[in-house]
């Protein structure tokens, strides 16, 4: 795909060997002819948790600036150092926990807020991955409480840690709601 020019005809007086002068005019054509990089294969994380509370109570906890830092992205060894929520469509959240490996930022934008049943937001943890995922929460009333189902797509390497992480977060939410 590269054009090789003879130095005697293309570069008079130049003493560069003939094979050393390369025209890169075709590089753009070559790039366009290559297949696009494949997108990473995504896997669905789906976690369902029963809460012995009404949907309204569970939903409100996701948008409560005063308590969300007690359970959302909180780890036993970490210290929550920043919690900032703007709970409206287009608003953002920013939760930072100090951990052994540094200050870990969890951030995103609220994309859908339909109380008390549906919440959707983007989610990013730049310390571990520069990408962002879409998280969907659906809360359905059931006898004596509600079921919360959380789904999002992740690359394979994040499937197990994400599933475990969300299970822990939902358990932490239940504990927080039990002990206000």
PDB file of C-alpha atoms in Angstrom:
ATOM      1  CA  UNK A   1       0.000   0.000   0.000  1.00  0.00           C
ATOM      2  CA  UNK A   2       3.023   2.275   0.312  1.00  0.00           C
ATOM      3  CA  UNK A   3       4.573   3.858  -2.757  1.00  0.00           C
ATOM      4  CA  UNK A   4       8.321   3.369  -2.922  1.00  0.00           C
ATOM      5  CA  UNK A   5      10.112   5.926  -5.059  1.00  0.00           C
ATOM      6  CA  UNK A   6      13.522   5.673  -6.646  1.00  0.00           C
ATOM      7  CA  UNK A   7      15.814   8.395  -5.203  1.00  0.00           C
ATOM      8  CA  UNK A   8      17.317   9.127  -8.586  1.00  0.00           C
ATOM      9  CA  UNK A   9      13.968  10.190 -10.035  1.00  0.00           C
ATOM     10  CA  UNK A  10      12.093  11.502  -7.035  1.00  0.00           C
ATOM     11  CA  UNK A  11      14.945  13.103  -5.071  1.00  0.00           C
ATOM     12  CA  UNK A  12      17.650  14.290  -7.490  1.00  0.00           C
ATOM     13  CA  UNK A  13      20.998  14.814  -5.809  1.00  0.00           C
ATOM     14  CA  UNK A  14      19.869  12.894  -2.715  1.00  0.00           C
ATOM     15  CA  UNK A  15      22.173  10.068  -1.668  1.00  0.00           C
ATOM     16  CA  UNK A  16      19.533   8.138   0.276  1.00  0.00           C
ATOM     17  CA  UNK A  17      19.225   4.546  -0.943  1.00  0.00           C
ATOM     18  CA  UNK A  18      16.251   3.994  -3.254  1.00  0.00           C
ATOM     19  CA  UNK A  19      14.286   1.873  -0.755  1.00  0.00           C
ATOM     20  CA  UNK A  20      14.625   4.444   2.066  1.00  0.00           C
ATOM     21  CA  UNK A  21      12.320   7.097   0.622  1.00  0.00           C
ATOM     22  CA  UNK A  22       8.723   6.135   1.261  1.00  0.00           C
ATOM     23  CA  UNK A  23       5.620   8.062   0.363  1.00  0.00           C
ATOM     24  CA  UNK A  24       2.921   7.776   3.007  1.00  0.00           C
ATOM     25  CA  UNK A  25       0.180   9.108   0.739  1.00  0.00           C
ATOM     26  CA  UNK A  26      -1.684   5.812   0.967  1.00  0.00           C
ATOM     27  CA  UNK A  27      -1.746   5.552   4.788  1.00  0.00           C
ATOM     28  CA  UNK A  28      -5.172   7.165   5.064  1.00  0.00           C
ATOM     29  CA  UNK A  29      -6.497   4.775   2.422  1.00  0.00           C
ATOM     30  CA  UNK A  30      -5.024   1.867   4.369  1.00  0.00           C
ATOM     31  CA  UNK A  31      -6.615   3.037   7.637  1.00  0.00           C
ATOM     32  CA  UNK A  32     -10.004   3.374   5.964  1.00  0.00           C
ATOM     33  CA  UNK A  33      -9.753  -0.139   4.531  1.00  0.00           C
ATOM     34  CA  UNK A  34      -9.125  -1.790   7.911  1.00  0.00           C
ATOM     35  CA  UNK A  35     -12.128  -3.101   9.844  1.00  0.00           C
ATOM     36  CA  UNK A  36     -13.241  -0.975  12.791  1.00  0.00           C
ATOM     37  CA  UNK A  37     -11.983  -2.186  16.167  1.00  0.00           C
ATOM     38  CA  UNK A  38     -14.416  -4.619  17.737  1.00  0.00           C
ATOM     39  CA  UNK A  39     -16.419  -3.321  20.660  1.00  0.00           C
ATOM     40  CA  UNK A  40     -15.842  -5.199  23.872  1.00  0.00           C
ATOM     41  CA  UNK A  41     -18.311  -8.004  24.458  1.00  0.00           C
ATOM     42  CA  UNK A  42     -20.663  -6.803  27.161  1.00  0.00           C
ATOM     43  CA  UNK A  43     -22.281  -8.925  29.846  1.00  0.00           C
ATOM     44  CA  UNK A  44     -25.415  -8.086  31.792  1.00  0.00           C
ATOM     45  CA  UNK A  45     -25.247  -7.672  35.535  1.00  0.00           C
ATOM     46  CA  UNK A  46     -28.683  -8.191  37.052  1.00  0.00           C
ATOM     47  CA  UNK A  47     -29.172  -8.157  40.795  1.00  0.00           C
ATOM     48  CA  UNK A  48     -32.547  -8.373  42.548  1.00  0.00           C
ATOM     49  CA  UNK A  49     -32.992  -7.660  46.253  1.00  0.00           C
ATOM     50  CA  UNK A  50     -36.118  -7.872  48.394  1.00  0.00           C
ATOM     51  CA  UNK A  51     -36.647  -4.991  50.846  1.00  0.00           C
ATOM     52  CA  UNK A  52     -39.184  -5.158  53.685  1.00  0.00           C
ATOM     53  CA  UNK A  53     -40.031  -1.515  52.964  1.00  0.00           C
ATOM     54  CA  UNK A  54     -42.348   0.241  50.524  1.00  0.00           C
ATOM     55  CA  UNK A  55     -40.972   1.196  47.104  1.00  0.00           C
ATOM     56  CA  UNK A  56     -41.229   4.898  48.026  1.00  0.00           C
ATOM     57  CA  UNK A  57     -38.814   4.450  50.956  1.00  0.00           C
ATOM     58  CA  UNK A  58     -36.254   2.471  48.953  1.00  0.00           C
ATOM     59  CA  UNK A  59     -36.434   4.823  45.971  1.00  0.00           C
ATOM     60  CA  UNK A  60     -36.021   7.933  48.138  1.00  0.00           C
ATOM     61  CA  UNK A  61     -32.830   6.509  49.662  1.00  0.00           C
ATOM     62  CA  UNK A  62     -31.094   6.617  46.252  1.00  0.00           C
ATOM     63  CA  UNK A  63     -31.557  10.391  46.100  1.00  0.00           C
ATOM     64  CA  UNK A  64     -31.007  11.261  49.786  1.00  0.00           C
ATOM     65  CA  UNK A  65     -27.900  13.435  50.081  1.00  0.00           C
ATOM     66  CA  UNK A  66     -27.753  12.898  53.861  1.00  0.00           C
ATOM     67  CA  UNK A  67     -27.683   9.086  53.915  1.00  0.00           C
ATOM     68  CA  UNK A  68     -26.504   7.845  50.505  1.00  0.00           C
ATOM     69  CA  UNK A  69     -22.858   8.028  51.625  1.00  0.00           C
ATOM     70  CA  UNK A  70     -23.574   5.473  54.361  1.00  0.00           C
ATOM     71  CA  UNK A  71     -24.304   2.690  51.890  1.00  0.00           C
ATOM     72  CA  UNK A  72     -23.723   3.596  48.216  1.00  0.00           C
ATOM     73  CA  UNK A  73     -20.131   2.713  47.210  1.00  0.00           C
ATOM     74  CA  UNK A  74     -19.151   2.581  50.911  1.00  0.00           C
ATOM     75  CA  UNK A  75     -16.633  -0.060  51.960  1.00  0.00           C
ATOM     76  CA  UNK A  76     -15.847  -1.176  55.527  1.00  0.00           C
ATOM     77  CA  UNK A  77     -12.251   0.065  55.319  1.00  0.00           C
ATOM     78  CA  UNK A  78     -13.006   3.320  53.471  1.00  0.00           C
ATOM     79  CA  UNK A  79     -13.851   6.819  54.646  1.00  0.00           C
ATOM     80  CA  UNK A  80     -16.493   8.783  52.760  1.00  0.00           C
ATOM     81  CA  UNK A  81     -15.014  12.216  52.059  1.00  0.00           C
ATOM     82  CA  UNK A  82     -17.468  13.714  49.553  1.00  0.00           C
ATOM     83  CA  UNK A  83     -21.115  13.182  48.689  1.00  0.00           C
ATOM     84  CA  UNK A  84     -22.750  15.584  46.254  1.00  0.00           C
ATOM     85  CA  UNK A  85     -26.069  14.839  44.537  1.00  0.00           C
ATOM     86  CA  UNK A  86     -28.153  16.908  42.165  1.00  0.00           C
ATOM     87  CA  UNK A  87     -31.124  14.521  41.955  1.00  0.00           C
ATOM     88  CA  UNK A  88     -32.870  15.671  38.799  1.00  0.00           C
ATOM     89  CA  UNK A  89     -32.748  14.484  35.206  1.00  0.00           C
ATOM     90  CA  UNK A  90     -29.494  15.862  33.805  1.00  0.00           C
ATOM     91  CA  UNK A  91     -28.145  16.416  37.316  1.00  0.00           C
ATOM     92  CA  UNK A  92     -25.032  14.662  38.497  1.00  0.00           C
ATOM     93  CA  UNK A  93     -23.746  12.793  41.496  1.00  0.00           C
ATOM     94  CA  UNK A  94     -20.253  12.629  42.891  1.00  0.00           C
ATOM     95  CA  UNK A  95     -19.293  10.253  45.687  1.00  0.00           C
ATOM     96  CA  UNK A  96     -15.671   9.991  46.812  1.00  0.00           C
ATOM     97  CA  UNK A  97     -14.382   7.437  49.289  1.00  0.00           C
ATOM     98  CA  UNK A  98     -10.829   7.419  50.639  1.00  0.00           C
ATOM     99  CA  UNK A  99      -9.417   3.895  50.388  1.00  0.00           C
ATOM    100  CA  UNK A 100      -5.993   2.310  50.731  1.00  0.00           C
ATOM    101  CA  UNK A 101      -5.364   2.765  46.980  1.00  0.00           C
ATOM    102  CA  UNK A 102      -6.428   6.423  46.937  1.00  0.00           C
ATOM    103  CA  UNK A 103      -9.505   8.595  46.734  1.00  0.00           C
ATOM    104  CA  UNK A 104     -12.025   6.713  44.599  1.00  0.00           C
ATOM    105  CA  UNK A 105     -14.499   8.852  42.672  1.00  0.00           C
ATOM    106  CA  UNK A 106     -17.881   7.405  41.669  1.00  0.00           C
ATOM    107  CA  UNK A 107     -19.690   9.750  39.339  1.00  0.00           C
ATOM    108  CA  UNK A 108     -22.444   9.981  36.783  1.00  0.00           C
ATOM    109  CA  UNK A 109     -25.546  11.745  35.543  1.00  0.00           C
ATOM    110  CA  UNK A 110     -29.180  11.053  36.330  1.00  0.00           C
ATOM    111  CA  UNK A 111     -30.893  10.081  33.079  1.00  0.00           C
ATOM    112  CA  UNK A 112     -34.360   9.077  34.295  1.00  0.00           C
ATOM    113  CA  UNK A 113     -36.122   9.645  37.603  1.00  0.00           C
ATOM    114  CA  UNK A 114     -39.633   8.220  37.762  1.00  0.00           C
ATOM    115  CA  UNK A 115     -40.432   7.871  41.470  1.00  0.00           C
ATOM    116  CA  UNK A 116     -40.976   5.478  43.061  1.00  0.00           C
ATOM    117  CA  UNK A 117     -40.293   2.808  40.464  1.00  0.00           C
ATOM    118  CA  UNK A 118     -37.547   3.707  37.972  1.00  0.00           C
ATOM    119  CA  UNK A 119     -34.146   5.333  38.238  1.00  0.00           C
ATOM    120  CA  UNK A 120     -31.483   5.367  35.520  1.00  0.00           C
ATOM    121  CA  UNK A 121     -28.042   6.929  35.602  1.00  0.00           C
ATOM    122  CA  UNK A 122     -24.617   6.760  34.051  1.00  0.00           C
ATOM    123  CA  UNK A 123     -21.908   5.332  36.283  1.00  0.00           C
ATOM    124  CA  UNK A 124     -18.154   5.764  36.129  1.00  0.00           C
ATOM    125  CA  UNK A 125     -15.208   4.978  38.397  1.00  0.00           C
ATOM    126  CA  UNK A 126     -12.280   6.624  36.549  1.00  0.00           C
ATOM    127  CA  UNK A 127      -9.682   5.176  38.970  1.00  0.00           C
ATOM    128  CA  UNK A 128     -10.411   1.680  37.653  1.00  0.00           C
ATOM    129  CA  UNK A 129     -11.865   2.236  34.170  1.00  0.00           C
ATOM    130  CA  UNK A 130     -12.156   5.360  31.992  1.00  0.00           C
ATOM    131  CA  UNK A 131     -15.473   4.184  30.556  1.00  0.00           C
ATOM    132  CA  UNK A 132     -19.000   4.716  31.737  1.00  0.00           C
ATOM    133  CA  UNK A 133     -21.958   2.349  31.981  1.00  0.00           C
ATOM    134  CA  UNK A 134     -25.713   2.814  32.126  1.00  0.00           C
ATOM    135  CA  UNK A 135     -27.419   1.581  35.307  1.00  0.00           C
ATOM    136  CA  UNK A 136     -31.144   0.908  35.511  1.00  0.00           C
ATOM    137  CA  UNK A 137     -33.040   0.379  38.745  1.00  0.00           C
ATOM    138  CA  UNK A 138     -36.608  -0.849  38.787  1.00  0.00           C
ATOM    139  CA  UNK A 139     -38.536  -1.140  42.057  1.00  0.00           C
ATOM    140  CA  UNK A 140     -41.757  -3.157  42.168  1.00  0.00           C
ATOM    141  CA  UNK A 141     -44.110  -3.337  45.117  1.00  0.00           C
ATOM    142  CA  UNK A 142     -44.691  -6.867  46.420  1.00  0.00           C
ATOM    143  CA  UNK A 143     -46.429  -8.202  49.505  1.00  0.00           C
ATOM    144  CA  UNK A 144     -44.881  -6.656  52.627  1.00  0.00           C
ATOM    145  CA  UNK A 145     -42.224  -4.700  50.729  1.00  0.00           C
ATOM    146  CA  UNK A 146     -40.633  -4.344  47.319  1.00  0.00           C
ATOM    147  CA  UNK A 147     -38.166  -5.955  44.945  1.00  0.00           C
ATOM    148  CA  UNK A 148     -35.402  -3.811  43.499  1.00  0.00           C
ATOM    149  CA  UNK A 149     -33.804  -5.053  40.278  1.00  0.00           C
ATOM    150  CA  UNK A 150     -30.608  -3.373  39.140  1.00  0.00           C
ATOM    151  CA  UNK A 151     -29.168  -4.008  35.676  1.00  0.00           C
ATOM    152  CA  UNK A 152     -26.279  -2.761  33.636  1.00  0.00           C
ATOM    153  CA  UNK A 153     -23.805  -3.973  31.022  1.00  0.00           C
ATOM    154  CA  UNK A 154     -20.125  -4.517  31.809  1.00  0.00           C
ATOM    155  CA  UNK A 155     -17.075  -5.969  30.123  1.00  0.00           C
ATOM    156  CA  UNK A 156     -16.323  -9.543  31.148  1.00  0.00           C
ATOM    157  CA  UNK A 157     -13.518  -8.599  33.549  1.00  0.00           C
ATOM    158  CA  UNK A 158     -15.996  -6.527  35.605  1.00  0.00           C
ATOM    159  CA  UNK A 159     -18.860  -9.067  35.676  1.00  0.00           C
ATOM    160  CA  UNK A 160     -18.082 -10.833  38.970  1.00  0.00           C
ATOM    161  CA  UNK A 161     -16.792  -7.782  40.883  1.00  0.00           C
ATOM    162  CA  UNK A 162     -19.762  -5.688  39.708  1.00  0.00           C
ATOM    163  CA  UNK A 163     -22.309  -8.331  40.655  1.00  0.00           C
ATOM    164  CA  UNK A 164     -20.733  -8.772  44.088  1.00  0.00           C
ATOM    165  CA  UNK A 165     -20.414  -5.008  44.537  1.00  0.00           C
ATOM    166  CA  UNK A 166     -24.078  -4.327  43.767  1.00  0.00           C
ATOM    167  CA  UNK A 167     -25.195  -7.184  46.039  1.00  0.00           C
ATOM    168  CA  UNK A 168     -23.159  -5.650  48.859  1.00  0.00           C
ATOM    169  CA  UNK A 169     -24.499  -2.147  48.143  1.00  0.00           C
ATOM    170  CA  UNK A 170     -28.112  -3.350  48.232  1.00  0.00           C
ATOM    171  CA  UNK A 171     -27.487  -5.216  51.504  1.00  0.00           C
ATOM    172  CA  UNK A 172     -25.913  -2.047  52.911  1.00  0.00           C
ATOM    173  CA  UNK A 173     -28.977  -0.070  51.804  1.00  0.00           C
ATOM    174  CA  UNK A 174     -31.262  -2.478  53.642  1.00  0.00           C
ATOM    175  CA  UNK A 175     -29.138  -2.176  56.792  1.00  0.00           C
ATOM    176  CA  UNK A 176     -29.241   1.619  56.575  1.00  0.00           C
ATOM    177  CA  UNK A 177     -33.028   1.594  56.167  1.00  0.00           C
ATOM    178  CA  UNK A 178     -33.407  -0.762  59.154  1.00  0.00           C
ATOM    179  CA  UNK A 179     -31.285   1.484  61.392  1.00  0.00           C
ATOM    180  CA  UNK A 180     -32.013   5.110  60.455  1.00  0.00           C
TER     181      UNK A 180
END
